[in-house]
Short mmCIF file of C-alpha atoms and ligand atoms in Angstrom, two decimals:
data_model
loop_
_atom_site.label_atom_id
_atom_site.label_comp_id
_atom_site.label_asym_id
_atom_site.label_seq_id
_atom_site.Cartn_x
_atom_site.Cartn_y
_atom_site.Cartn_z
CA MET A 3 97.07 119.84 107.37
CA SER A 4 94.21 121.84 108.96
CA LYS A 5 91.54 119.99 110.80
CA GLU A 6 88.84 122.18 109.21
CA PRO A 7 87.60 121.07 105.73
CA SER A 8 88.85 123.48 103.13
CA PRO A 9 86.26 124.82 100.75
CA GLU A 10 88.89 124.69 97.99
CA LEU A 11 89.20 120.91 98.22
CA PRO A 12 87.23 119.20 95.35
CA PRO A 13 84.56 116.70 96.29
CA THR A 14 85.81 113.16 96.33
CA ALA A 15 86.21 112.06 92.72
CA GLY A 16 83.31 110.01 91.32
CA TRP A 17 81.68 109.70 94.76
CA SER A 18 78.10 110.31 95.74
CA PRO A 19 76.08 109.04 98.80
CA THR A 20 74.81 106.28 96.51
CA SER A 21 77.83 105.51 94.41
CA TRP A 22 78.22 102.32 96.53
CA GLN A 23 75.34 100.85 94.54
CA GLN A 24 77.77 100.38 91.61
CA LYS A 25 80.07 98.07 93.68
CA PRO A 26 79.87 94.50 94.77
CA ILE A 27 78.21 94.36 98.23
CA GLN A 28 78.60 91.94 101.11
CA GLN A 29 75.79 91.22 103.61
CA ALA A 30 73.21 92.54 101.19
CA VAL A 31 69.54 92.31 102.19
CA ALA A 32 66.96 91.11 99.68
CA TYR A 33 63.93 93.40 100.16
CA ALA A 34 60.89 91.90 98.39
CA ASP A 35 59.31 95.32 97.64
CA PRO A 36 61.69 97.84 96.13
CA ALA A 37 58.99 100.55 96.08
CA ALA A 38 58.44 100.19 99.85
CA LEU A 39 62.22 100.31 100.36
CA GLN A 40 62.45 103.61 98.32
CA GLN A 41 59.53 105.12 100.35
CA ALA A 42 61.35 104.24 103.67
CA ILE A 43 64.58 105.82 102.37
CA ALA A 44 62.72 108.92 101.24
CA ARG A 45 61.17 109.29 104.68
CA ILE A 46 64.48 109.03 106.56
CA SER A 47 66.06 111.43 104.04
CA ALA A 48 63.55 114.00 104.95
CA TYR A 49 63.95 113.65 108.71
CA PRO A 50 66.27 115.96 110.72
CA PRO A 51 69.80 114.84 111.31
CA LEU A 52 70.60 112.96 114.55
CA VAL A 53 73.98 114.55 115.10
CA THR A 54 75.57 117.70 113.72
CA SER A 55 78.58 118.52 111.58
CA TRP A 56 80.23 120.48 114.36
CA GLU A 57 80.03 117.62 116.76
CA ILE A 58 81.67 115.44 114.06
CA GLU A 59 84.40 118.01 113.52
CA ARG A 60 85.09 118.12 117.24
CA LEU A 61 85.33 114.38 117.41
CA ARG A 62 87.76 114.41 114.39
CA GLY A 63 89.94 116.81 116.32
CA ARG A 64 89.88 114.62 119.41
CA ILE A 65 90.61 111.41 117.37
CA ALA A 66 93.54 113.19 115.78
CA GLU A 67 94.82 113.86 119.36
CA ALA A 68 94.32 110.26 120.21
CA ALA A 69 96.23 109.15 117.14
CA ALA A 70 99.04 111.35 118.41
CA GLY A 71 98.98 109.70 121.89
CA ARG A 72 97.49 112.69 123.72
CA GLN A 73 93.88 111.37 124.19
CA PHE A 74 92.35 107.83 124.52
CA ILE A 75 89.18 106.47 122.99
CA LEU A 76 86.83 104.31 125.09
CA GLN A 77 84.17 102.81 122.79
CA GLY A 78 81.58 100.41 124.16
CA GLY A 79 77.97 99.18 124.36
CA ASP A 80 75.81 96.31 123.25
CA CYS A 81 76.72 93.96 120.43
CA ALA A 82 73.16 94.52 119.15
CA GLU A 83 70.80 97.18 120.36
CA VAL A 84 67.19 96.09 120.18
CA PHE A 85 64.09 98.27 119.83
CA ALA A 86 62.43 96.58 122.82
CA GLU A 87 65.18 97.86 125.11
CA CYS A 88 64.74 101.54 124.38
CA HIS A 89 64.12 102.13 128.12
CA PRO A 90 65.45 104.92 130.37
CA ASP A 91 67.15 102.62 132.87
CA VAL A 92 68.91 100.66 130.11
CA ILE A 93 70.18 103.87 128.52
CA THR A 94 71.19 105.38 131.79
CA SER A 95 73.19 102.32 132.80
CA LYS A 96 75.06 102.33 129.50
CA LEU A 97 76.19 105.93 130.11
CA LYS A 98 77.06 105.05 133.71
CA ILE A 99 79.38 102.24 132.84
CA LEU A 100 81.19 104.22 130.13
CA LEU A 101 81.52 107.21 132.42
CA GLN A 102 82.88 105.18 135.32
CA MET A 103 85.35 103.36 133.14
CA SER A 104 86.47 106.59 131.61
CA LEU A 105 87.12 108.18 135.07
CA VAL A 106 89.25 105.18 136.10
CA LEU A 107 91.13 105.45 132.80
CA THR A 108 91.65 109.18 133.20
CA ASP A 109 93.33 108.52 136.47
CA GLY A 110 95.60 105.82 135.05
CA LEU A 111 96.47 107.32 131.66
CA LYS A 112 96.52 110.99 132.70
CA ARG A 113 94.93 111.69 129.27
CA PRO A 114 91.46 112.90 128.33
CA ILE A 115 89.12 110.00 127.49
CA ILE A 116 86.87 110.22 124.47
CA ARG A 117 83.73 108.37 125.23
CA VAL A 118 81.97 106.68 122.32
CA GLY A 119 78.86 104.58 122.80
CA ARG A 120 77.83 101.68 120.62
CA PHE A 121 74.36 103.11 120.86
CA ALA A 122 71.59 105.15 119.19
CA GLY A 123 71.86 103.11 115.97
CA GLN A 124 73.64 99.79 116.63
CA TYR A 125 70.74 97.86 115.18
CA ALA A 126 72.31 95.93 112.27
CA LYS A 127 74.29 92.75 112.56
CA PRO A 128 76.46 91.07 109.96
CA ARG A 129 75.95 87.28 109.91
CA SER A 130 78.28 84.53 108.89
CA SER A 131 75.43 82.77 107.04
CA PRO A 132 72.55 84.47 105.27
CA SER A 133 70.13 81.79 106.33
CA GLU A 134 69.39 79.63 109.38
CA THR A 135 67.95 76.10 109.46
CA ARG A 136 66.01 74.75 112.42
CA ALA A 137 64.30 71.34 112.31
CA GLY A 138 64.43 71.21 108.59
CA VAL A 139 63.03 74.75 108.12
CA THR A 140 65.35 77.35 106.53
CA LEU A 141 64.66 81.08 106.99
CA PRO A 142 66.80 84.23 106.56
CA SER A 143 69.17 84.84 109.53
CA TYR A 144 68.32 87.61 112.00
CA PHE A 145 70.29 90.66 110.80
CA GLY A 146 69.32 92.92 113.71
CA ASP A 147 66.26 95.01 114.39
CA LEU A 148 67.14 97.36 111.55
CA ILE A 149 66.41 94.56 109.10
CA ASN A 150 64.13 91.88 110.52
CA ALA A 151 63.00 90.31 113.78
CA ASP A 152 64.53 87.53 115.89
CA ASP A 153 61.59 85.15 116.10
CA PHE A 154 62.01 82.04 113.94
CA THR A 155 58.92 82.59 111.72
CA PRO A 156 58.81 83.51 108.06
CA ALA A 157 56.95 86.75 108.86
CA ALA A 158 59.51 87.90 111.54
CA ARG A 159 62.52 87.06 109.39
CA ARG A 160 61.31 88.77 106.32
CA PRO A 161 63.35 91.98 105.77
CA ASP A 162 60.99 94.90 106.29
CA PRO A 163 61.88 98.34 105.03
CA GLU A 164 59.66 99.98 107.68
CA ARG A 165 62.30 98.86 110.17
CA LEU A 166 64.76 101.38 108.74
CA VAL A 167 62.36 104.20 109.69
CA SER A 168 61.72 102.58 113.10
CA ALA A 169 65.48 102.36 113.70
CA TYR A 170 65.90 106.00 112.98
CA GLN A 171 63.11 106.75 115.39
CA HIS A 172 64.52 104.53 118.15
CA ALA A 173 67.96 106.08 117.68
CA ALA A 174 66.36 109.52 117.98
CA LEU A 175 64.51 108.55 121.16
CA THR A 176 67.71 107.08 122.59
CA LEU A 177 69.88 110.01 121.68
CA ASN A 178 67.31 112.50 122.93
CA PHE A 179 67.47 110.90 126.34
CA ILE A 180 71.29 110.60 126.29
CA ARG A 181 71.57 114.35 125.51
CA ALA A 182 69.17 115.11 128.30
CA LEU A 183 71.06 113.03 130.73
CA VAL A 184 74.42 114.44 129.77
CA GLU A 185 72.95 118.02 130.09
CA GLY A 186 71.35 117.23 133.45
CA GLY A 187 74.14 115.14 135.00
CA PHE A 188 74.31 111.77 136.74
CA ALA A 189 73.71 111.99 140.48
CA ASP A 190 75.83 109.04 141.37
CA LEU A 191 78.95 110.19 139.68
CA HIS A 192 80.34 112.12 142.59
CA HIS A 193 80.58 109.06 144.80
CA PRO A 194 82.84 106.37 143.41
CA GLU A 195 82.46 104.75 146.79
CA TYR A 196 78.88 103.87 145.65
CA TRP A 197 80.04 102.29 142.39
CA ASP A 198 79.23 98.71 143.36
CA LEU A 199 82.91 97.88 143.52
CA ASN A 200 82.46 95.41 146.43
CA PHE A 201 83.19 92.59 144.07
CA LEU A 202 86.82 93.66 143.91
CA GLY A 203 87.32 92.41 147.49
CA LYS A 204 85.41 89.21 147.21
CA ARG A 205 87.24 86.85 144.84
CA GLY A 206 90.81 85.80 144.92
CA LEU A 207 92.28 89.21 144.00
CA SER A 208 95.77 89.68 145.33
CA ALA A 209 96.22 92.06 148.20
CA THR A 210 98.28 94.33 146.02
CA ALA A 211 95.59 94.51 143.36
CA ARG A 212 92.95 95.19 145.99
CA ASP A 213 94.97 97.99 147.53
CA ASP A 214 95.57 99.47 144.05
CA TYR A 215 91.78 99.43 143.36
CA GLN A 216 90.94 101.04 146.64
CA ARG A 217 93.59 103.74 146.19
CA ARG A 218 92.34 104.45 142.66
CA VAL A 219 88.69 104.76 143.74
CA ALA A 220 89.72 107.17 146.44
CA PHE A 221 91.78 109.11 143.92
CA VAL A 222 88.91 109.48 141.51
CA ALA A 223 86.61 110.69 144.27
CA ASN A 224 89.09 113.27 145.25
CA ALA A 225 89.85 114.32 141.68
CA ILE A 226 86.15 114.92 141.02
CA GLU A 227 85.89 116.99 144.09
CA LEU A 228 89.04 118.99 143.31
CA MET A 229 88.00 119.58 139.80
CA GLU A 230 84.66 120.94 140.93
CA VAL A 231 86.25 123.21 143.44
CA LEU A 232 88.88 124.55 140.95
CA THR A 233 86.41 125.16 138.17
CA SER A 234 83.35 126.11 140.26
CA GLN A 235 81.42 123.72 138.02
CA LYS A 236 79.70 120.49 138.76
CA MET A 237 81.11 117.36 137.21
CA ASP A 238 78.08 116.88 135.05
CA GLN A 239 78.74 120.27 133.50
CA LEU A 240 82.47 119.44 133.09
CA THR A 241 81.52 116.29 131.20
CA HIS A 242 78.83 118.12 129.21
CA SER A 243 78.25 116.89 125.64
CA GLU A 244 81.17 114.49 125.77
CA PHE A 245 79.43 111.34 124.61
CA TYR A 246 79.68 110.38 120.95
CA THR A 247 77.61 107.83 119.15
CA SER A 248 78.81 105.00 116.81
CA HIS A 249 77.52 101.92 115.08
CA GLU A 250 78.51 99.51 112.37
CA GLY A 251 77.45 101.08 109.04
CA LEU A 252 76.06 97.81 107.63
CA SER A 253 72.93 98.99 105.88
CA LEU A 254 74.08 101.42 103.31
CA HIS A 255 70.48 102.29 102.53
CA TYR A 256 70.16 103.56 106.10
CA GLU A 257 73.52 105.28 106.14
CA SER A 258 73.15 107.00 102.78
CA ALA A 259 69.66 108.32 103.66
CA LEU A 260 71.34 110.16 106.58
CA THR A 261 74.26 111.46 104.54
CA ARG A 262 73.84 115.18 104.03
CA GLN A 263 75.59 118.34 103.00
CA VAL A 264 75.60 121.30 105.38
CA PRO A 265 75.39 124.93 104.43
CA ARG A 266 78.61 126.12 106.08
CA ARG A 267 80.86 123.42 104.64
CA PRO A 268 80.12 123.25 100.93
CA GLY A 269 81.43 120.21 99.02
CA TRP A 270 81.57 117.91 102.06
CA TRP A 271 79.22 115.14 102.96
CA TYR A 272 78.57 114.13 106.55
CA ASN A 273 76.86 111.01 107.87
CA LEU A 274 74.49 112.74 110.29
CA GLY A 275 73.19 109.46 111.75
CA CYS A 276 76.05 109.10 114.17
CA HIS A 277 79.48 110.54 114.92
CA LEU A 278 81.71 107.52 114.30
CA PRO A 279 80.40 104.89 111.94
CA TRP A 280 82.60 101.83 111.36
CA ILE A 281 83.03 99.16 108.67
CA GLY A 282 82.92 95.58 110.01
CA GLU A 283 85.45 92.92 109.41
CA ARG A 284 83.03 91.16 106.96
CA THR A 285 82.41 94.20 104.71
CA ARG A 286 85.87 95.82 104.45
CA ALA A 287 86.77 94.70 100.90
CA PHE A 288 88.78 97.73 99.63
CA ASP A 289 86.91 97.54 96.33
CA GLY A 290 83.44 96.79 97.79
CA ALA A 291 80.31 98.83 98.40
CA HIS A 292 81.00 99.68 101.99
CA VAL A 293 84.44 101.02 101.51
CA GLU A 294 83.11 103.02 98.54
CA TYR A 295 80.45 104.64 100.74
CA PHE A 296 82.79 105.31 103.62
CA ARG A 297 85.56 106.92 101.59
CA GLY A 298 83.34 109.90 100.75
CA ILE A 299 82.13 110.96 104.17
CA ARG A 300 83.72 113.55 106.38
CA ASN A 301 83.07 111.63 109.64
CA PRO A 302 86.01 109.88 111.26
CA VAL A 303 85.58 106.29 110.11
CA GLY A 304 86.41 103.11 111.99
CA VAL A 305 87.47 99.88 110.25
CA LYS A 306 87.68 96.54 111.93
CA ILE A 307 90.45 94.21 110.97
CA GLY A 308 90.71 90.54 111.82
CA PRO A 309 93.72 88.17 112.08
CA THR A 310 93.79 87.27 108.42
CA THR A 311 94.42 90.92 107.39
CA THR A 312 97.75 91.30 105.60
CA PRO A 313 99.80 94.53 105.72
CA GLU A 314 99.17 94.89 101.95
CA GLN A 315 95.35 94.71 102.42
CA LEU A 316 95.46 97.16 105.20
CA LEU A 317 97.57 99.65 103.18
CA ARG A 318 95.08 99.42 100.31
CA LEU A 319 92.30 100.12 102.69
CA LEU A 320 94.20 103.14 104.17
CA ASP A 321 94.88 104.48 100.75
CA VAL A 322 91.09 104.60 100.02
CA LEU A 323 89.78 105.56 103.47
CA ASP A 324 92.54 107.92 104.47
CA ALA A 325 93.51 109.29 101.04
CA GLY A 326 94.11 112.77 102.51
CA ARG A 327 96.28 111.36 105.31
CA GLU A 328 94.66 113.69 107.68
CA PRO A 329 94.85 112.70 111.33
CA GLY A 330 91.27 112.18 112.60
CA ASP A 331 90.15 110.50 109.38
CA LEU A 332 90.52 106.97 110.43
CA VAL A 333 90.41 104.63 113.39
CA VAL A 334 91.87 101.09 112.80
CA ILE A 335 90.12 98.73 115.20
CA ALA A 336 92.22 95.50 115.43
CA ARG A 337 90.31 92.41 116.67
CA LEU A 338 93.03 89.81 116.24
CA GLY A 339 92.38 87.47 119.21
CA ALA A 340 94.63 86.86 122.24
CA ARG A 341 96.35 84.01 120.51
CA ARG A 342 97.24 85.91 117.29
CA VAL A 343 97.91 89.50 118.39
CA ARG A 344 101.64 89.17 119.02
CA GLU A 345 102.15 87.39 115.74
CA VAL A 346 99.95 89.63 113.48
CA LEU A 347 99.92 93.12 114.99
CA PRO A 348 103.67 94.03 114.66
CA GLY A 349 103.59 93.58 110.83
CA LEU A 350 100.48 95.70 110.47
CA VAL A 351 101.66 98.50 112.80
CA SER A 352 105.13 98.62 111.11
CA ALA A 353 103.63 98.73 107.64
CA VAL A 354 101.29 101.52 108.48
CA ALA A 355 104.02 103.55 110.20
CA ALA A 356 106.22 103.15 107.17
CA SER A 357 103.39 104.28 104.82
CA GLY A 358 103.02 107.69 106.55
CA HIS A 359 99.37 107.12 107.43
CA LYS A 360 98.57 108.05 110.98
CA PRO A 361 95.35 106.32 112.03
CA ALA A 362 94.31 105.96 115.68
CA TRP A 363 94.95 102.33 116.57
CA MET A 364 92.30 100.72 118.77
CA CYS A 365 92.02 97.24 120.17
CA ASP A 366 88.65 95.29 120.08
CA PRO A 367 89.54 92.44 122.40
CA MET A 368 86.05 90.93 122.07
CA HIS A 369 85.54 89.63 118.54
CA GLY A 370 88.77 87.60 118.22
CA ASN A 371 88.08 85.79 121.51
CA THR A 372 84.64 84.30 121.08
CA VAL A 373 84.45 80.59 121.89
CA SER A 374 81.63 78.07 122.21
CA THR A 375 81.02 76.06 125.35
CA LYS A 376 80.15 72.38 125.25
CA SER A 377 76.49 73.25 125.56
CA GLY A 378 76.80 75.58 122.54
CA ARG A 379 76.74 79.01 124.27
CA LYS A 380 79.00 81.68 122.72
CA THR A 381 81.19 83.16 125.45
CA ARG A 382 84.44 85.08 125.99
CA HIS A 383 86.95 84.79 128.79
CA VAL A 384 87.95 87.89 130.65
CA ASP A 385 91.56 86.62 130.85
CA ALA A 386 91.74 86.40 127.03
CA ILE A 387 90.16 89.91 126.61
CA LEU A 388 92.71 91.38 129.09
CA SER A 389 95.51 89.39 127.52
CA GLU A 390 94.83 90.78 124.01
CA LEU A 391 94.64 94.32 125.38
CA LEU A 392 97.92 94.01 127.34
CA ASP A 393 99.67 92.30 124.38
CA SER A 394 98.48 95.12 122.05
CA ILE A 395 99.86 97.74 124.42
CA ASP A 396 103.21 95.89 124.56
CA VAL A 397 103.38 95.51 120.77
CA HIS A 398 102.65 99.13 120.11
CA GLU A 399 105.23 100.18 122.76
CA SER A 400 107.92 97.95 121.37
CA LEU A 401 107.46 99.57 117.94
CA GLY A 402 107.47 103.16 119.22
CA SER A 403 103.69 103.34 118.59
CA TRP A 404 100.83 103.49 121.09
CA LEU A 405 97.37 102.16 121.61
CA ALA A 406 94.87 104.97 121.08
CA GLY A 407 91.80 103.24 122.42
CA MET A 408 89.71 100.20 123.31
CA HIS A 409 86.43 98.87 121.95
CA PHE A 410 84.18 96.64 124.13
CA GLU A 411 80.87 94.90 124.06
CA LEU A 412 79.59 95.50 127.56
CA THR A 413 76.53 96.33 129.67
CA ALA A 414 76.09 97.66 133.10
CA GLU A 415 73.56 94.96 133.83
CA ASN A 416 74.43 91.92 135.89
CA VAL A 417 74.48 89.47 133.00
CA THR A 418 76.40 86.22 132.79
CA GLU A 419 77.70 86.11 129.20
CA CYS A 420 81.46 86.32 129.55
CA VAL A 421 83.30 84.07 131.97
CA GLY A 422 86.19 84.81 134.46
CA GLY A 423 87.51 87.82 136.27
CA ALA A 424 86.99 88.79 139.84
CA SER A 425 83.22 88.37 139.46
CA GLY A 426 83.81 84.67 139.13
CA VAL A 427 81.27 83.86 136.40
CA GLN A 428 81.93 80.19 135.42
CA GLU A 429 80.73 78.32 132.36
CA ALA A 430 78.11 76.64 134.41
CA ASP A 431 76.66 80.07 135.39
CA LEU A 432 76.10 81.23 131.82
CA ASP A 433 72.40 80.34 131.67
CA THR A 434 71.64 82.36 134.74
CA ALA A 435 71.41 85.74 132.88
CA TYR A 436 72.41 85.21 129.29
CA GLN A 437 70.52 88.09 127.62
CA THR A 438 72.41 89.24 124.65
CA ARG A 439 70.76 89.19 121.28
CA CYS A 440 74.09 88.54 119.62
CA ASP A 441 77.62 88.41 121.05
CA PRO A 442 78.47 87.90 124.82
CA ARG A 443 79.07 91.23 126.69
CA LEU A 444 81.16 92.02 129.73
CA ASN A 445 79.01 92.70 132.73
CA TYR A 446 79.54 95.67 135.08
CA GLU A 447 82.10 94.00 137.31
CA GLN A 448 84.08 92.52 134.47
CA ALA A 449 84.15 95.81 132.56
CA MET A 450 85.28 97.75 135.61
CA GLU A 451 87.92 95.17 136.43
CA ILE A 452 89.34 95.55 132.92
CA ALA A 453 89.31 99.37 133.17
CA PHE A 454 91.27 99.18 136.47
CA ALA A 455 93.81 96.67 135.03
CA ILE A 456 94.42 98.86 131.94
CA ALA A 457 94.69 101.98 134.10
CA GLU A 458 97.23 100.17 136.23
CA ARG A 459 99.23 99.00 133.16
CA MET A 460 99.31 102.30 131.46
CA GLN A 461 100.19 104.11 134.72
CA ASN A 462 103.01 101.78 135.70
CA GLY A 463 104.43 101.34 132.20
CA LYS A 464 104.78 97.61 132.73
CA ARG A 465 102.52 94.55 132.57
CA ALA A 466 100.21 93.81 135.52
CA VAL A 467 101.17 90.43 136.95
CA ALA A 468 99.68 88.14 139.54
CA ARG A 469 96.45 90.02 139.84
CA HIS A 470 94.66 86.92 140.98
CA ASP A 471 95.58 84.58 143.81
CA SER A 472 93.11 81.92 142.71
CA ALA A 473 94.39 78.96 140.74
CA GLY A 474 93.83 78.85 137.06
CA ALA A 475 92.91 82.46 136.62
CA PRO A 476 96.00 84.55 135.87
CA ALA A 477 94.95 87.90 134.46
CA ALA A 478 97.88 88.25 132.20
CA LYS A 479 100.58 86.16 130.62
CA ALA A 480 104.10 86.68 132.03
C1 LIG B 8 80.68 93.75 116.06
O1 LIG B 8 81.34 94.73 116.38
O2 LIG B 8 79.63 93.41 116.65
C2 LIG B 8 81.17 92.89 114.92
C3 LIG B 8 80.34 92.17 114.20
O3 LIG B 8 82.50 93.02 114.73
P1 LIG B 8 83.46 92.46 113.66
O4 LIG B 8 83.07 93.25 112.40
O5 LIG B 8 84.78 92.91 114.16
O6 LIG B 8 83.31 91.03 113.51
CO1 LIG B 9 79.60 91.74 118.33
#
């Protein structure tokens, strides 16, 4: 089937950008003033789009390539973006970490890497409980800056429709700067030797692993230089416009206000708020409001699936979200947890393969591996994250399938939110720089270490073993 939308195709039956309102909805927000909500939606609906239909079509084409094993998706960013961190240095460092990881992966995988940020709109958070009680006081939970504020006061926690408008504006400011940076280039890209990789030598890494890292860094530096010589273009020009945006499409008020038709593609609806919106694990009921909204848009759509997902449930979802069975329609983001992946993933992959659907399979090794420390901090172990990734690659390979991408919560800042890895963050260190507004993110060193390990695994075609010399920290199960 062609990747271009065909004008002959009828619009999706019974669908409109607001048909989701007829379906049961999870994670709904109770706005006290419906008129103020309608005004906010009307303002966003009149604003210019944040992304274009041709960018979305290009991403669809690239995801179709990833689904066929010829490209690879790297998706990452904050768990929750917050308005107060709409700063140039924060945005620059998010691009930097994604770009550096993608160069390492390009070297290992020998495939183009599709870079997708969890940014410019990742402002809404699903919560396991709609309310929170502290010292006998119960208030609505914090649902992300798109909905309310984090402070534990009635005023802060009241859902405020003006925040929908503010989210659009912060997304626009962020994206404007991202586009400028991508156009203008990142100065430090040319010199992987300046990539702060010293940590690789400092903690219990085996000599073989250290040699491999050093060889790979040198290779990337040479490859950049060679590419620039061969094409007479600077690296920043070569990577021009190759960042895509994504967020969880949780607030369907916000998403539908940015859902538009475009003159040159009659009959089709695009979510022009980001390139790759996804449905979260908590809102993926196949007969619910979120799936209803997502089935009608032309964007490639992500859907997160947790360890309780059955093959039957997944196939029902695919029948709705990938009704046209067109590669590039759908990205399945499995977040099964290191303990469950070998048990659950094979049945899901086999059922999908037998159905004829061809989604791109990604692994989110973060959300199935969240644990609480004794002091009540949420954290994740680098070893568990890596183990889920390596197991996913194994499972796909054993079934003649392939992993098409990885989804991370990460930051280039030196935070202490996840434990383990060469950077040596221990549970006792978590309070030093625990900054996330929601889930624990990989820091720069942890994220780069994982990129190197996956590059190594994909290049060598076998599991990486004995990456650490230190006791108690094997990077991968045998
Ligand atoms: C997330 O990506 O931050 C998230 C809430 O994920 P999930 O829907 O997989 O739980
Ligand atoms: Co999260």
